[in-house]
Tab-separated table of C-alpha atoms in Angstrom:
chain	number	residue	atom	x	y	z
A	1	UNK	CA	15.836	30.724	13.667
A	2	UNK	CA	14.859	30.759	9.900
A	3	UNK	CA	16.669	33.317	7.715
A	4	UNK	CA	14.428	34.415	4.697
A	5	UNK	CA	16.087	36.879	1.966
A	6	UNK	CA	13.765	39.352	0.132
A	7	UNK	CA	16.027	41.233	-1.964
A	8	UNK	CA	13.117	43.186	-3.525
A	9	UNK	CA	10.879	43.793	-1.018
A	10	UNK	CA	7.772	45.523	-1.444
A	11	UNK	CA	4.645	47.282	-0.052
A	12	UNK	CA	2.207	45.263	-1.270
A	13	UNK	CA	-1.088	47.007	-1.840
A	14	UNK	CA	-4.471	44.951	-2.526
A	15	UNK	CA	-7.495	46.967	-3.814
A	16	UNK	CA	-10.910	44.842	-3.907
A	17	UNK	CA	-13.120	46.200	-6.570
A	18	UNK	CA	-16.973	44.093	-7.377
A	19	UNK	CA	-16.340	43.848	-10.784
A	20	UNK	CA	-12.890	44.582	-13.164
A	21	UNK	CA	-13.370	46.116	-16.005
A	22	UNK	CA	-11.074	47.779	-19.117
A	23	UNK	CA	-11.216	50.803	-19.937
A	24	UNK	CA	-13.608	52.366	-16.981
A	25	UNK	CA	-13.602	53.952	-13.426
A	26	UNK	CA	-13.622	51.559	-10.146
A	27	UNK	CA	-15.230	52.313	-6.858
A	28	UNK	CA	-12.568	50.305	-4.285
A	29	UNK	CA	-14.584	48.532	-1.247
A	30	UNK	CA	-11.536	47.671	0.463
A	31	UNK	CA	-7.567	48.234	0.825
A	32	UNK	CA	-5.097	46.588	2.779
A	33	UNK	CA	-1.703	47.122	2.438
A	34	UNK	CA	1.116	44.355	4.264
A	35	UNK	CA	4.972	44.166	3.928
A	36	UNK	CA	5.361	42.190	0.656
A	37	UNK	CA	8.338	40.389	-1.491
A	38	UNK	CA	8.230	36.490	-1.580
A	39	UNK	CA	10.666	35.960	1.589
A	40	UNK	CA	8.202	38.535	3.533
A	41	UNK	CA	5.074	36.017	2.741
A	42	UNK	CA	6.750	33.405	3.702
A	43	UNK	CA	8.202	34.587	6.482
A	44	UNK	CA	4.414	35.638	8.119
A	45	UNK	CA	3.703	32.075	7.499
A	46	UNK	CA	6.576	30.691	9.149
A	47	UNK	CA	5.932	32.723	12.246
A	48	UNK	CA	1.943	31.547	12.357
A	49	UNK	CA	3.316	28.175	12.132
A	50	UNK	CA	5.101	28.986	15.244
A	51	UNK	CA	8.918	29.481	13.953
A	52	UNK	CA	11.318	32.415	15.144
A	53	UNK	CA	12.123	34.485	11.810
A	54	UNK	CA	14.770	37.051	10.390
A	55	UNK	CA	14.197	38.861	7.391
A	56	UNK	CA	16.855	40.440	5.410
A	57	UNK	CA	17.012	41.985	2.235
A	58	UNK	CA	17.112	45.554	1.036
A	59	UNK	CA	14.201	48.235	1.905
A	60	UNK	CA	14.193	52.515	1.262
A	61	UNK	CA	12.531	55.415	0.904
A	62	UNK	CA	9.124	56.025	2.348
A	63	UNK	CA	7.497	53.113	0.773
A	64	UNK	CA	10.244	51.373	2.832
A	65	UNK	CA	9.935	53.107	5.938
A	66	UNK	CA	5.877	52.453	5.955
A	67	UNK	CA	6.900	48.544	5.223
A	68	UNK	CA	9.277	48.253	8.626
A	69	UNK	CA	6.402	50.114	10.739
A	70	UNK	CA	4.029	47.497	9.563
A	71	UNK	CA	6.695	44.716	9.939
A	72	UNK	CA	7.659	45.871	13.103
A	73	UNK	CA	3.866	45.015	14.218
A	74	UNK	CA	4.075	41.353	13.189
A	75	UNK	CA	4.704	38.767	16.130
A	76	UNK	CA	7.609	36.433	15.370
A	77	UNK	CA	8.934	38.193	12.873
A	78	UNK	CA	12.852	39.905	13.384
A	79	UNK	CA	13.924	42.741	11.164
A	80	UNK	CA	17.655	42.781	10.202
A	81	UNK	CA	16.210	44.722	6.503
A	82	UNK	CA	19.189	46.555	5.052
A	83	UNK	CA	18.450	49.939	3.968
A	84	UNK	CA	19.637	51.793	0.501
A	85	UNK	CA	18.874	55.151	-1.143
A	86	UNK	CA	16.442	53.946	-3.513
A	87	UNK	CA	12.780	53.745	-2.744
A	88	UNK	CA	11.006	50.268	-2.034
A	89	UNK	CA	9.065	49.309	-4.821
A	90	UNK	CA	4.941	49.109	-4.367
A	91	UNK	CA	2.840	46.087	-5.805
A	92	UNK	CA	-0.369	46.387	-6.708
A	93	UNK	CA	-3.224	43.248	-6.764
A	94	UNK	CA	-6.738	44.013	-8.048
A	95	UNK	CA	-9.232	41.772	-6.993
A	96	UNK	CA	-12.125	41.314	-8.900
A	97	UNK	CA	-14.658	40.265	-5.400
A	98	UNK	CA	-17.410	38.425	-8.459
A	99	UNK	CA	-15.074	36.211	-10.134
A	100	UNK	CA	-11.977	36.072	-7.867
A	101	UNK	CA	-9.365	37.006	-10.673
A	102	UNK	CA	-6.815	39.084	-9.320
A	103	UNK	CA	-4.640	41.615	-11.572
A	104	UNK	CA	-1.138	42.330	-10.171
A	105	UNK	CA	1.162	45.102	-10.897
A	106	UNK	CA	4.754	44.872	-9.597
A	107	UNK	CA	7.154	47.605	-9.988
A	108	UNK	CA	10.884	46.972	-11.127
A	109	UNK	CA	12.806	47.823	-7.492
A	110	UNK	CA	15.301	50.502	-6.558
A	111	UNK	CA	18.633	50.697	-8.029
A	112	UNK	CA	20.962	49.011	-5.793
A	113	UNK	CA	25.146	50.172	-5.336
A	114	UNK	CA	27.611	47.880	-5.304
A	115	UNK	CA	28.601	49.359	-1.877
A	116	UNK	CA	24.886	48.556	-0.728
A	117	UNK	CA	24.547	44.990	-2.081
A	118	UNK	CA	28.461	44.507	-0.096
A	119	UNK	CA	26.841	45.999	2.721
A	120	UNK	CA	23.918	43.168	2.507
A	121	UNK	CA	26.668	40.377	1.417
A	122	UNK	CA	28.083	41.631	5.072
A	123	UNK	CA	24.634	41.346	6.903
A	124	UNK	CA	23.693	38.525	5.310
A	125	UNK	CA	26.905	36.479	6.381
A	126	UNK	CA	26.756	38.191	10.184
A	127	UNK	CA	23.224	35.995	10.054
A	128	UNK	CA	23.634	32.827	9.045
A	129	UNK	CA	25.587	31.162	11.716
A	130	UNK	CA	22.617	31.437	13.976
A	131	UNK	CA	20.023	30.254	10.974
A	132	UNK	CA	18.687	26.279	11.067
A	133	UNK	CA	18.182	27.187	7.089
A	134	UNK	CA	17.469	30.193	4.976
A	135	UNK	CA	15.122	30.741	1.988
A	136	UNK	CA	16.344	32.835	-1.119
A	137	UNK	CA	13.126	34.318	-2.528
A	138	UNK	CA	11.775	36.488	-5.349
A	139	UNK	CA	13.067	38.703	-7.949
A	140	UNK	CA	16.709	41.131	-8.236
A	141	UNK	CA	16.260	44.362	-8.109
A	142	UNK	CA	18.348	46.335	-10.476
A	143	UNK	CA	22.164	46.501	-9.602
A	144	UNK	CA	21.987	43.141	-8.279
A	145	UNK	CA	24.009	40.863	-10.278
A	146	UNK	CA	22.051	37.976	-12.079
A	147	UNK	CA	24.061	35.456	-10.212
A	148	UNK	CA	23.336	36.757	-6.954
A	149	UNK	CA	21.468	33.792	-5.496
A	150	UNK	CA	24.292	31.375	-6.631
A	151	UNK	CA	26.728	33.481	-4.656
A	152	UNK	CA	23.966	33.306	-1.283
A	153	UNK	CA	23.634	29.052	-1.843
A	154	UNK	CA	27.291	28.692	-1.743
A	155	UNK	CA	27.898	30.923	1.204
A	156	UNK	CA	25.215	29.117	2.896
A	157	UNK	CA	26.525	25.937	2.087
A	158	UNK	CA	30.013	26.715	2.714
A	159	UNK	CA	28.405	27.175	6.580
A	160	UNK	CA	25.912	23.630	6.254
A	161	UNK	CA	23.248	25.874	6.321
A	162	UNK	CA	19.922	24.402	4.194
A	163	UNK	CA	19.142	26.569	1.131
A	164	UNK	CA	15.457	26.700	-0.519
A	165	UNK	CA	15.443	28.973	-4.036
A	166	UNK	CA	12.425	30.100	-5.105
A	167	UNK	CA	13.020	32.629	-7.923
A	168	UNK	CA	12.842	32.673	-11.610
A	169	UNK	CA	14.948	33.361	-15.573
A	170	UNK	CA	18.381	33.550	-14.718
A	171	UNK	CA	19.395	34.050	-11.586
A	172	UNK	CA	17.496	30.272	-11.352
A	173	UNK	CA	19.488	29.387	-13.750
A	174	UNK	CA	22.329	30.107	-12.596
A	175	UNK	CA	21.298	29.536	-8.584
A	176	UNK	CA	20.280	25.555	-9.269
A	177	UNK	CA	24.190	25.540	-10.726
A	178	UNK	CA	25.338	26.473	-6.962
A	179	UNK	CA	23.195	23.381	-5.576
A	180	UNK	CA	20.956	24.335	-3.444
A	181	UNK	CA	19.183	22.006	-1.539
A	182	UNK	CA	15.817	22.233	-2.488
A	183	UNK	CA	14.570	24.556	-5.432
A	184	UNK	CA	10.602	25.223	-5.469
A	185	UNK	CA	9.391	26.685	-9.402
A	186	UNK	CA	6.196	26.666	-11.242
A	187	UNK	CA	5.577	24.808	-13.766
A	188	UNK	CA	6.121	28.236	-16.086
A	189	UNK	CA	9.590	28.205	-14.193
A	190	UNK	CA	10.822	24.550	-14.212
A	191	UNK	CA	9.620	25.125	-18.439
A	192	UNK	CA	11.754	27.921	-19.014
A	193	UNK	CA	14.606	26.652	-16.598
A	194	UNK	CA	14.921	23.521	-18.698
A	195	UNK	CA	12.938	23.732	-21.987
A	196	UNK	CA	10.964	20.906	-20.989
A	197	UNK	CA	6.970	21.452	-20.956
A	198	UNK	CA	7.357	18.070	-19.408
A	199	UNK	CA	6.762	18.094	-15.679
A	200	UNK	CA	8.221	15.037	-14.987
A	201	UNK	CA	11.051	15.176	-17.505
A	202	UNK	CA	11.694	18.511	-16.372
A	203	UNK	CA	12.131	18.015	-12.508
A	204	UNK	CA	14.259	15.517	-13.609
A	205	UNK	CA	16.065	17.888	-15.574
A	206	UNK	CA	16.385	21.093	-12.990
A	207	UNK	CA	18.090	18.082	-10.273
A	208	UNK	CA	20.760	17.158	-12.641
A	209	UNK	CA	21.633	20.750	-13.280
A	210	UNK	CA	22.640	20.655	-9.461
A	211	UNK	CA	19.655	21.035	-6.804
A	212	UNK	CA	19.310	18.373	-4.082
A	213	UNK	CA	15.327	18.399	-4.417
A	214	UNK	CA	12.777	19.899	-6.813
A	215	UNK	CA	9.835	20.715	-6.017
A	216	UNK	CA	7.504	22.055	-8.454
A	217	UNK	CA	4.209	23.767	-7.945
A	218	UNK	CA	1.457	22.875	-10.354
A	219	UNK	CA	-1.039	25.495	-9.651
A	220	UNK	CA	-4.440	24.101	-7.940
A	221	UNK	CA	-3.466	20.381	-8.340
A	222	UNK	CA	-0.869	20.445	-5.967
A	223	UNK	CA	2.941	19.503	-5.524
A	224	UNK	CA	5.308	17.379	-8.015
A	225	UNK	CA	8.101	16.188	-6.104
A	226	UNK	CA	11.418	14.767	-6.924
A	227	UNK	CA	14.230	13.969	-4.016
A	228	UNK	CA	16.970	11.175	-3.509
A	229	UNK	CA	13.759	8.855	-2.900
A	230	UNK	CA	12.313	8.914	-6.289
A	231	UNK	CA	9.073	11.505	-7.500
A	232	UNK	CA	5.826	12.446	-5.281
A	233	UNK	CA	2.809	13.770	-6.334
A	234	UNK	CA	0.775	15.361	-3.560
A	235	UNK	CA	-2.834	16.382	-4.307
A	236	UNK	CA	-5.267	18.881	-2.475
A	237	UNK	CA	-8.896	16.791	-1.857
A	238	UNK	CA	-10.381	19.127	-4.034
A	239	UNK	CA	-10.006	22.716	-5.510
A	240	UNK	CA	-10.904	25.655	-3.757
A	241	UNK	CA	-11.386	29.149	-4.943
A	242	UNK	CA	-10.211	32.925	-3.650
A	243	UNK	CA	-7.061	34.614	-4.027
A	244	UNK	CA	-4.159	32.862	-4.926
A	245	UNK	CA	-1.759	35.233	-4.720
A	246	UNK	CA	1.165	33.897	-2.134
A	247	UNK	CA	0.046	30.600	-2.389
A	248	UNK	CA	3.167	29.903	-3.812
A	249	UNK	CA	5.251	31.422	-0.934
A	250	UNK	CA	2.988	29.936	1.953
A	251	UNK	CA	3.698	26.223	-0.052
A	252	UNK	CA	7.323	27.610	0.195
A	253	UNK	CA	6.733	28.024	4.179
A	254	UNK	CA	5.755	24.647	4.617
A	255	UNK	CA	8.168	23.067	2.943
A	256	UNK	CA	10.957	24.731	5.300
A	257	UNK	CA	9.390	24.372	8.385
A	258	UNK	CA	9.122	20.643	7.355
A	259	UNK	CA	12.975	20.763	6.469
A	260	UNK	CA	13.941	22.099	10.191
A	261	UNK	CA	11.277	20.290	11.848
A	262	UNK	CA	13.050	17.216	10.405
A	263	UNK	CA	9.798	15.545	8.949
A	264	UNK	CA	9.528	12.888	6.293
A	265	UNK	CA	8.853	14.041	3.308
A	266	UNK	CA	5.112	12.798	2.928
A	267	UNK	CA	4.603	15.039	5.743
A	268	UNK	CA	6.642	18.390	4.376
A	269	UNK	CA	4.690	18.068	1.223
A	270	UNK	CA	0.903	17.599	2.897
A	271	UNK	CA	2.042	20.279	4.746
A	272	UNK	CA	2.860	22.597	2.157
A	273	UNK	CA	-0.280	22.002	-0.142
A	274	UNK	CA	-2.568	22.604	2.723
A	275	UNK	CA	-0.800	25.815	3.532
A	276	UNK	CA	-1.045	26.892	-0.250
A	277	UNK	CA	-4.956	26.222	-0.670
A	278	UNK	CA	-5.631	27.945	3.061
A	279	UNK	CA	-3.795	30.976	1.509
A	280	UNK	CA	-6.029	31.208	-1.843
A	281	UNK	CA	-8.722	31.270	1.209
A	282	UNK	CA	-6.783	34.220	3.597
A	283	UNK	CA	-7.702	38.327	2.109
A	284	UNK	CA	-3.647	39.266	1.381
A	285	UNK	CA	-0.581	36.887	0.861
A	286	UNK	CA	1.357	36.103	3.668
A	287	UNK	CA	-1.532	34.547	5.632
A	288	UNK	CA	-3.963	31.297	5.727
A	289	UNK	CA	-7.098	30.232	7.086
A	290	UNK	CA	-5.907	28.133	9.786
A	291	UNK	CA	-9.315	26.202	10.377
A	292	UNK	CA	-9.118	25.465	6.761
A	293	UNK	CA	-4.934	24.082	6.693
A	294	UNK	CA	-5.791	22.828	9.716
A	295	UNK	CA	-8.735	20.283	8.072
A	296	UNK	CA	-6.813	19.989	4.790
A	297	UNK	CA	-3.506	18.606	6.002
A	298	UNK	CA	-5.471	15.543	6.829
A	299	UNK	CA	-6.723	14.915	3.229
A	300	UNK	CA	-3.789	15.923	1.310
A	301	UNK	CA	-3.098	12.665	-0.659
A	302	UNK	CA	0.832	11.866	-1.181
A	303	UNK	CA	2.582	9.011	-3.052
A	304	UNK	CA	5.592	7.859	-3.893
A	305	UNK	CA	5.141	6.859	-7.813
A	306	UNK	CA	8.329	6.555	-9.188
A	307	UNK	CA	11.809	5.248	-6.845
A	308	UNK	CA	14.821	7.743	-7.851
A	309	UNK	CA	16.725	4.420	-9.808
A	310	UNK	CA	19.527	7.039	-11.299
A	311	UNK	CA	22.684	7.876	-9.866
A	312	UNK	CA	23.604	11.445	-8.788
């Protein structure tokens, strides 16, 4: 199975309005709400791609308990969520249905113990002997120490279990230092990780401050890639519009299922752009058009620009 780690889970709530505006009243059209935090996302995609899941992280409250009813409806999906006193947090997204924009509002977390992030530590290591690899994802909630996700790579490592980071600030920081084997940031991210504005420079950067493989998302242009083979660019056939919330995490999805599928890396990446630009076409993150991924894996272009010359 695939072990994905949500620390700061969330309801996530999506209100579709036909136009945004400041400072005025909305009519809603539509609401969904779906078990949310980064892991979550990619988890959903995971199990659509046909992989058995576990999700762990912290949930509470009765935000928390309405988030396990609705995971407990999702096929493929296993709940091992530890729970705390604090309430799971809610996120809101706006969408704007004449322009596409979407506005999101994310609330800070609960406050976790020490005893309750031990408690997870516990759960988290009961898991990962029976995980082919395991995705850290998303933001701490408070109480969570800010090396948190360098603690998680080296226990998984310490068990040659395959570690993907995707999270941002400090606890990236501080999580590429651990080595994980693949880290997957924006291009916001990879900036503020190592000062350079540079894509290229900067992937270059984030793998000498430890991580195996960068990957870094550049929005609606698609994947810049840098492994032991040298730096890939993979590019979408052409732009397409809708929601991208999650894209993100569903690029995220394909890049692991590539990892424990054991595909070459042309592959992992076409993969994982496709998923992305179905998503921005799917209502709510943590789903894609399938018709659509399944047309644009074909026409994702991939290449190989630039052999990895330096040692490492």
């Amino acid at each position: 199975m695939i072990l994905t780690v949500t620390l700061n889970t969330a309801l996530d709530i999506t209100y579709r309005v036909p136009s945004l505006r400041p400072h005025t009243s909305h009519r809603v059209t539509e609401v969904t709400e779906r078990p949310g935090g980064k892991g979550l996302n990619v988890a959903r995609v995971l199990a659509a791609l046909g992989h058995e899941v576990t999700v762990t992280g912290f949930v509470g409250g009765a935000t928390g308990r309405a988030l396990k009813e609705q995971l407990a409806s999702t096929p493929g999906v296993v709940d091992a969520l530890v729970p705390v006193a604090g309430p799971t947090r809610r996120t809101i997204a706006v969408v704007d249905t004449a322009t596409g924009d979407t506005t999101q509002l994310n609330e800070p977390g609960p406050l976790i113990s020490p005893a309750e992030w031990r408690a997870f530590q516990d759960a988290y290591e009961d898991l990962l002997p029976a995980a082919s690899a395991v995705a850290l994802c998303g933001s701490l909630p408070p109480g969570v120490p800010v090396g948190a996700y360098a603690q998680l790579v080296r226990t998984a490592r310490s068990l040659s279990v395959p570690v993907l980071l995707d999270t941002s600030g400090e606890p990236l920081r501080r999580g590429v230092a651990a080595r994980p084997d693949l880290v997957k940031p924006n291009t916001d991210e990879l900036a503020e990780l190592t000062g350079s504005h540079e894509p290229l420079q900067a992937t270059r950067d984030a793998r000498r401050r430890g991580a195996h493989a960068v990957v870094a998302s550049l929005g609606p242009e698609g994947l810049l890639a840098l492994n032991a083979e040298g730096h890939w660019r993979a590019t979408p056939p052409a732009p397409v519009e809708g929601n991208p919330t999650g894209a993100g995490d569903s690029a995220v999805a394909g890049l692991l299922s590539g990892l424990v599928e054991g595909l070459p890396w042309p592959e992992r990446l076409s993969r994982a752009v496709a998923l992305s630009a179905a998503s921005v076409l799917a209502p709510v993150a943590g789903e894609f058009d399938r018709s659509a991924y399944e047309e644009l894996v074909n026409h994702v272009t991939v290449d190989l620009f630039q052999r990895q010359v330096e040692t490492w």
